[in-house]
Tab-separated table of C-alpha atoms in Angstrom:
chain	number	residue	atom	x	y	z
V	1	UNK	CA	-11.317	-28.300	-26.022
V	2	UNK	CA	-12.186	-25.338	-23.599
V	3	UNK	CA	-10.856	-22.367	-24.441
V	4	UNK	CA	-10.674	-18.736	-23.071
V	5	UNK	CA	-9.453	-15.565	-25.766
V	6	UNK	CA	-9.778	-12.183	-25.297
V	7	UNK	CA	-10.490	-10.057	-28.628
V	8	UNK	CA	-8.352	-7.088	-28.701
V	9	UNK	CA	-4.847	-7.516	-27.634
V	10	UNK	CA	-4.121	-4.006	-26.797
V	11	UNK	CA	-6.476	-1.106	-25.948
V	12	UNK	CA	-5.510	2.513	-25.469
V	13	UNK	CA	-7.757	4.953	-23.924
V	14	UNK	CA	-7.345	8.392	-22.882
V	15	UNK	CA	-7.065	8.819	-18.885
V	16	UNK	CA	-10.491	9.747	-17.631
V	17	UNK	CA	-12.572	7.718	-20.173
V	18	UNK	CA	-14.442	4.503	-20.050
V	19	UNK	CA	-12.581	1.306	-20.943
V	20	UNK	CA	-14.148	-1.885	-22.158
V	21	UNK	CA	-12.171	-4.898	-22.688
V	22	UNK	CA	-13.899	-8.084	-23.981
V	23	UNK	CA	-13.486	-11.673	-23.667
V	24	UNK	CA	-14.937	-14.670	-24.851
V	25	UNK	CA	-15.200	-18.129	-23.960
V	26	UNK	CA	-16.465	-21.561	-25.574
V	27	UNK	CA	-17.443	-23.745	-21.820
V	28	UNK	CA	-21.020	-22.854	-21.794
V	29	UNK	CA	-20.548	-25.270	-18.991
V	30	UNK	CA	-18.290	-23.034	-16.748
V	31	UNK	CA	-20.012	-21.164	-13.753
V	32	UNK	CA	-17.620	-18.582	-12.457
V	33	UNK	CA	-15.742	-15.780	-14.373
V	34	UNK	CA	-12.753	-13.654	-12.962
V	35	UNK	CA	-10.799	-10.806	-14.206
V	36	UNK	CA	-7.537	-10.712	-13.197
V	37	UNK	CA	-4.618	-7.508	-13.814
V	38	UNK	CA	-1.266	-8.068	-13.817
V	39	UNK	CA	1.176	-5.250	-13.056
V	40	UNK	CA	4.451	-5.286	-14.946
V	41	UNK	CA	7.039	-7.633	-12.929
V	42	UNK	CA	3.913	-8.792	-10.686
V	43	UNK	CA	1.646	-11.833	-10.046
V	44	UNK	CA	-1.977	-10.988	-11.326
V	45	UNK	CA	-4.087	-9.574	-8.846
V	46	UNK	CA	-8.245	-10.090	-8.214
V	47	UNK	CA	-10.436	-7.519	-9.891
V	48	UNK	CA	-14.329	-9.175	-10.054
V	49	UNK	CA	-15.722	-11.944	-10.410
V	50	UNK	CA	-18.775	-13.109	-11.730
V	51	UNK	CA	-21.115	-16.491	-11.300
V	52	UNK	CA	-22.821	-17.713	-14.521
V	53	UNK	CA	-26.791	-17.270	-12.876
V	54	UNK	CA	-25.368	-13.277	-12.621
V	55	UNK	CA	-25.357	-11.178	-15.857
V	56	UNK	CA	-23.588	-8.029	-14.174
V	57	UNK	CA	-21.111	-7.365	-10.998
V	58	UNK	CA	-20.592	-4.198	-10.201
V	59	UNK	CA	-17.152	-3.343	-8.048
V	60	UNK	CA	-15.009	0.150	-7.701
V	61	UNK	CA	-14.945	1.675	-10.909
V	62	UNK	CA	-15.362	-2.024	-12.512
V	63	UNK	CA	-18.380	-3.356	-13.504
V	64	UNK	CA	-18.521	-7.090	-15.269
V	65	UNK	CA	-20.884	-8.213	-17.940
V	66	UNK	CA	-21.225	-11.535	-18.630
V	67	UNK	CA	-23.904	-12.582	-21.451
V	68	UNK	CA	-24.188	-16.607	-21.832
V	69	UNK	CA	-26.147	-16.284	-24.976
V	70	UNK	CA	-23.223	-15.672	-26.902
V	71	UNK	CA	-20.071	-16.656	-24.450
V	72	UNK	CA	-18.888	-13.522	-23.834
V	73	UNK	CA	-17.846	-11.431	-21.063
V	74	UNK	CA	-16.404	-7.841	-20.355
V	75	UNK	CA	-14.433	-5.809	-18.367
V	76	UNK	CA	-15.706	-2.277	-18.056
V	77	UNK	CA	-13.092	0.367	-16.065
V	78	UNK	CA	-14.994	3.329	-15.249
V	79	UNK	CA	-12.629	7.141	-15.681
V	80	UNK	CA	-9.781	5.325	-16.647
V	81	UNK	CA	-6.486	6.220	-14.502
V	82	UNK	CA	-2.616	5.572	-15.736
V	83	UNK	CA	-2.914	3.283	-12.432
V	84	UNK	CA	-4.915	0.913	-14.658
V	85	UNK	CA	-2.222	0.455	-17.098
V	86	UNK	CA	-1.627	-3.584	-17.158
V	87	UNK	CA	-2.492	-6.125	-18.540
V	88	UNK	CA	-6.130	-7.776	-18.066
V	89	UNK	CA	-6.845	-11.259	-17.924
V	90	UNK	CA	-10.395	-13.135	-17.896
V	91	UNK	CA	-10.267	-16.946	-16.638
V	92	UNK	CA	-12.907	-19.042	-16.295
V	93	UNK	CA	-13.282	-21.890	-13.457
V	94	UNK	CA	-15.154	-25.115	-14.881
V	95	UNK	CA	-18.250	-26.747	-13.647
V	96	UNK	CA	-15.711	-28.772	-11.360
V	97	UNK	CA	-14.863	-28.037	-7.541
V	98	UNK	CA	-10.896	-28.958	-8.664
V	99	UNK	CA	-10.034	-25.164	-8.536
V	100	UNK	CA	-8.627	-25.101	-12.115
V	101	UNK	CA	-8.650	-21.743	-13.855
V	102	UNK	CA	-8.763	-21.287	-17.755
V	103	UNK	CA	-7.096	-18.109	-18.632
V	104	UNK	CA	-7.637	-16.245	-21.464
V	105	UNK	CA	-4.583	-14.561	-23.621
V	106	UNK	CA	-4.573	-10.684	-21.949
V	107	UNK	CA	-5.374	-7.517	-23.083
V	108	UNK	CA	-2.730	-4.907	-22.290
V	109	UNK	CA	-4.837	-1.441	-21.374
V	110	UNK	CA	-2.454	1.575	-21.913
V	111	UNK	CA	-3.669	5.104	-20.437
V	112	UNK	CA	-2.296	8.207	-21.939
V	113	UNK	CA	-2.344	11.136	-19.665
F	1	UNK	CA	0.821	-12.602	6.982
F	2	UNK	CA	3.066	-12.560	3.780
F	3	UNK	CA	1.177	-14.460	1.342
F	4	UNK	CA	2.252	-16.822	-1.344
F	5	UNK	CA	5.975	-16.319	-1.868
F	6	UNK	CA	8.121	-17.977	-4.635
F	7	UNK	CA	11.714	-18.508	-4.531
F	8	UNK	CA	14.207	-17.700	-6.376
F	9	UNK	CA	12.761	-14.865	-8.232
F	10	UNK	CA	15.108	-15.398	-11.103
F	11	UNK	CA	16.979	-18.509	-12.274
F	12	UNK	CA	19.627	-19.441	-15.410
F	13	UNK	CA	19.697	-23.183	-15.801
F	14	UNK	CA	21.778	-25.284	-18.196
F	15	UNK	CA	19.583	-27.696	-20.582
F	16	UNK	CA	19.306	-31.029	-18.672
F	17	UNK	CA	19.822	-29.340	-15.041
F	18	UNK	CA	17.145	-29.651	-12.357
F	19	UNK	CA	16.044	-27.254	-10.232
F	20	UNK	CA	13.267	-26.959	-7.823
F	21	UNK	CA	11.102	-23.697	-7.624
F	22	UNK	CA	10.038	-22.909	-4.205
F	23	UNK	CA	6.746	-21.850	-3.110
F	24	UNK	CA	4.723	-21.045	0.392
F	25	UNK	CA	1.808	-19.861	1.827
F	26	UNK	CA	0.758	-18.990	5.492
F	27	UNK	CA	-3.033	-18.462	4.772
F	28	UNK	CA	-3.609	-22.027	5.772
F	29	UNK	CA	-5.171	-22.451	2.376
F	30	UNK	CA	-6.350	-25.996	0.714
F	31	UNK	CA	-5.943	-25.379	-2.734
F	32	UNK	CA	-2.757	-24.265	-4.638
F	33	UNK	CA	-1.315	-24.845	-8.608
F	34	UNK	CA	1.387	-23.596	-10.428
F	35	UNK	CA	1.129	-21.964	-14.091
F	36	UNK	CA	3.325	-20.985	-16.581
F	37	UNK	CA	2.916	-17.686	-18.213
F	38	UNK	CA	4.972	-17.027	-22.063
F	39	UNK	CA	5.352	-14.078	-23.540
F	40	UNK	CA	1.518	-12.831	-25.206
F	41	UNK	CA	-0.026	-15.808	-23.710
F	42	UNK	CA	-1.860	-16.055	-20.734
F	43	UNK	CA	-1.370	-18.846	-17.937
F	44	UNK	CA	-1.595	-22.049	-18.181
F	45	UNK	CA	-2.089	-24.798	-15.489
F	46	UNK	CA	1.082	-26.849	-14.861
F	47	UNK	CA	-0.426	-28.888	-11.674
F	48	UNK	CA	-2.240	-28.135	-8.710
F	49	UNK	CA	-2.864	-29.996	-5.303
F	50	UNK	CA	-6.407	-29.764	-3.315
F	51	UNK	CA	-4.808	-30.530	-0.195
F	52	UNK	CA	-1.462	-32.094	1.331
F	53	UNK	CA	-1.689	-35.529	0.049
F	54	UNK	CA	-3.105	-35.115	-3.462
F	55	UNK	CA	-1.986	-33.666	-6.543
F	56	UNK	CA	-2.949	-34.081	-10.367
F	57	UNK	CA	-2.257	-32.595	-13.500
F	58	UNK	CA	-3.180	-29.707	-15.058
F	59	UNK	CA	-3.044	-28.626	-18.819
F	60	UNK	CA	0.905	-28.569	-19.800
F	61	UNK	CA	2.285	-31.115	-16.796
F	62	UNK	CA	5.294	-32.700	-18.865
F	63	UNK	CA	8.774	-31.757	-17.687
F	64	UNK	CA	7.413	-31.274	-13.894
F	65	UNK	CA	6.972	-32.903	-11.232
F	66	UNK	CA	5.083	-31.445	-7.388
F	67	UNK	CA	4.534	-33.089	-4.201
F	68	UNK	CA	3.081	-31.369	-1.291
F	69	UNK	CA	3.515	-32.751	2.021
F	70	UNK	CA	2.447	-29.840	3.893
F	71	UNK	CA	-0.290	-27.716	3.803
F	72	UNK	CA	1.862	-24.661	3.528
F	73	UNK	CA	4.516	-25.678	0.436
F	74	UNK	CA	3.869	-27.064	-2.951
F	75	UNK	CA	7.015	-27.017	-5.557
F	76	UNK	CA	7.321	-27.368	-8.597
F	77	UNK	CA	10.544	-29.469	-9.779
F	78	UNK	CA	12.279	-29.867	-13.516
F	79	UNK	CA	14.172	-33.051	-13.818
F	80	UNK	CA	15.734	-32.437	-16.901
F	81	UNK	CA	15.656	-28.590	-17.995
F	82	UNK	CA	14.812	-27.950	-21.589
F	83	UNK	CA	14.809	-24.244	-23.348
F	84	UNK	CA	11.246	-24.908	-24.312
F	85	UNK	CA	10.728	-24.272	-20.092
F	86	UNK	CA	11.779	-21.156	-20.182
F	87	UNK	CA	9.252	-19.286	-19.164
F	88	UNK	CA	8.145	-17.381	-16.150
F	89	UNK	CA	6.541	-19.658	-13.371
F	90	UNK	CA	3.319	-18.353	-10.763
F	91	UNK	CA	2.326	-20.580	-7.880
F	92	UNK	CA	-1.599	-19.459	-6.700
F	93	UNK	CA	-3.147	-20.945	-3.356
F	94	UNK	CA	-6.798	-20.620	-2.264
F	95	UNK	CA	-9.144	-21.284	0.788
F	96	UNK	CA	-10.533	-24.184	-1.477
F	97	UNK	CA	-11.176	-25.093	-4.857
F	98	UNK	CA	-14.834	-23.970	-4.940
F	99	UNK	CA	-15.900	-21.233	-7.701
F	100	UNK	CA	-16.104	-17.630	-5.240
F	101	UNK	CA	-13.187	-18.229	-3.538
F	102	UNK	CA	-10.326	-15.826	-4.677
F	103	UNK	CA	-6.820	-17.359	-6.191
F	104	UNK	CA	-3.874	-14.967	-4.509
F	105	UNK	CA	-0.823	-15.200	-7.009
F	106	UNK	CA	3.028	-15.490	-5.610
F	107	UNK	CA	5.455	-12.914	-7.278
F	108	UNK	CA	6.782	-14.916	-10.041
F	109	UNK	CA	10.048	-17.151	-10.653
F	110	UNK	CA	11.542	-15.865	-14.046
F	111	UNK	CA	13.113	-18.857	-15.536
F	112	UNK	CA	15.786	-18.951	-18.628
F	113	UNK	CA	17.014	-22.245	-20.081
F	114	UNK	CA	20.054	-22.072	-22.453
């Protein structure tokens, strides 16, 4: 069956660096990505998107990578800020209009000062 | 406008109690679902409704039941509560169910079944 994961389940990076946080997938059918962050106590919130006939997205500090070839696609945070401490979630929308959203497990990003 | 909101935001229930979670949104939006979210998992779809009217299942729809008469509510009801529920509960609405149009996320209804 379709299936979303994410490959590292927690990442810590050092505020002011680059973090990456990767995600795979196994639809090679879907057509639209999303990363979503979820605040402690809090509903997850839009970061970026991404169609599949894009292979990069660039937003605020966030840039998405999304490489069909081998079903994956990343999350890439720009001078990392204890702000961005949550936890990350890619979902992926099928090649149906029914709205449905495949989430992957989460990566939880912590930030040391 | 406020958004999606969910009531309550936390609930105890009994095993075999029912209980209906609330949720609402004034964005006039077509689309909205409900997903369950346990602990180092991510969501999963529970059901979701494309427009008052019409609803269908999603990926883990046993125990619940939705109806949505109006545009503006969809909940979520347990018939007969069981501990595996217990859980904690997002309702999402969007403009539509098209890929590009952004899913905004209630607050959460933390639910414990004893």
């Amino acid at each position: 069956g379709e299936s979303v994961g994410l490959h590292l389940p927690t990442l810590s990076v050092q505020e002011g660096d680059n973090s990456i946080i990767n995600c795979a997938y196994s639809n090679s059918a879907s057509d639209y990505f999303i990363w979503y962050k979820q605040e402690s106590g809090k509903g997850p919130q839009f970061i970026i998107d991404i169609r599949s006939n894009m292979d990069k997205r660039q937003g605020q500090r966030v840039t998405v990578l999304l490489n069909k070839t081998v079903k994956h696609l990343s999350l890439q945070i720009a001078a990392t800020q204890p702000g961005d401490s949550a936890v990350y979630f890619c979902a992926e929308k099928g090649s149906s209009n029914t709205g449905k959203l495949i989430f992957g497990q989460g990566t939880t990003l912590q930030v040391k000062p | 406008n406020a958004g999606v909101t969910q009531t309550p935001k936390f609930q105890v229930l009994k095993t075999g109690q029912s209980m209906t979670l609330q949720c609402a949104q004034d964005m006039n939006h077509e689309y909205m679902s409900w997903y369950r979210q346990d602990p180092g998992m991510g969501l999963r779809l529970i059901h979701y409704s494309v427009g008052a009217g019409i609803t269908d299942q999603g990926e883990v729809p046993n125990g619940y039941n939705v109806s949505r008469s109006t545009t503006e509510d969809f909940p979520l009801r347990l018939l007969s509560a069981a501990p595996s529920q217990t859980s904690v509960y997002f309702c999402a609405s969007s403009y539509s169910g098209l890929a590009g149009i952004e899913q905004y996320f209630g607050p959460g209804t933390r639910l414990t079944v004893t």
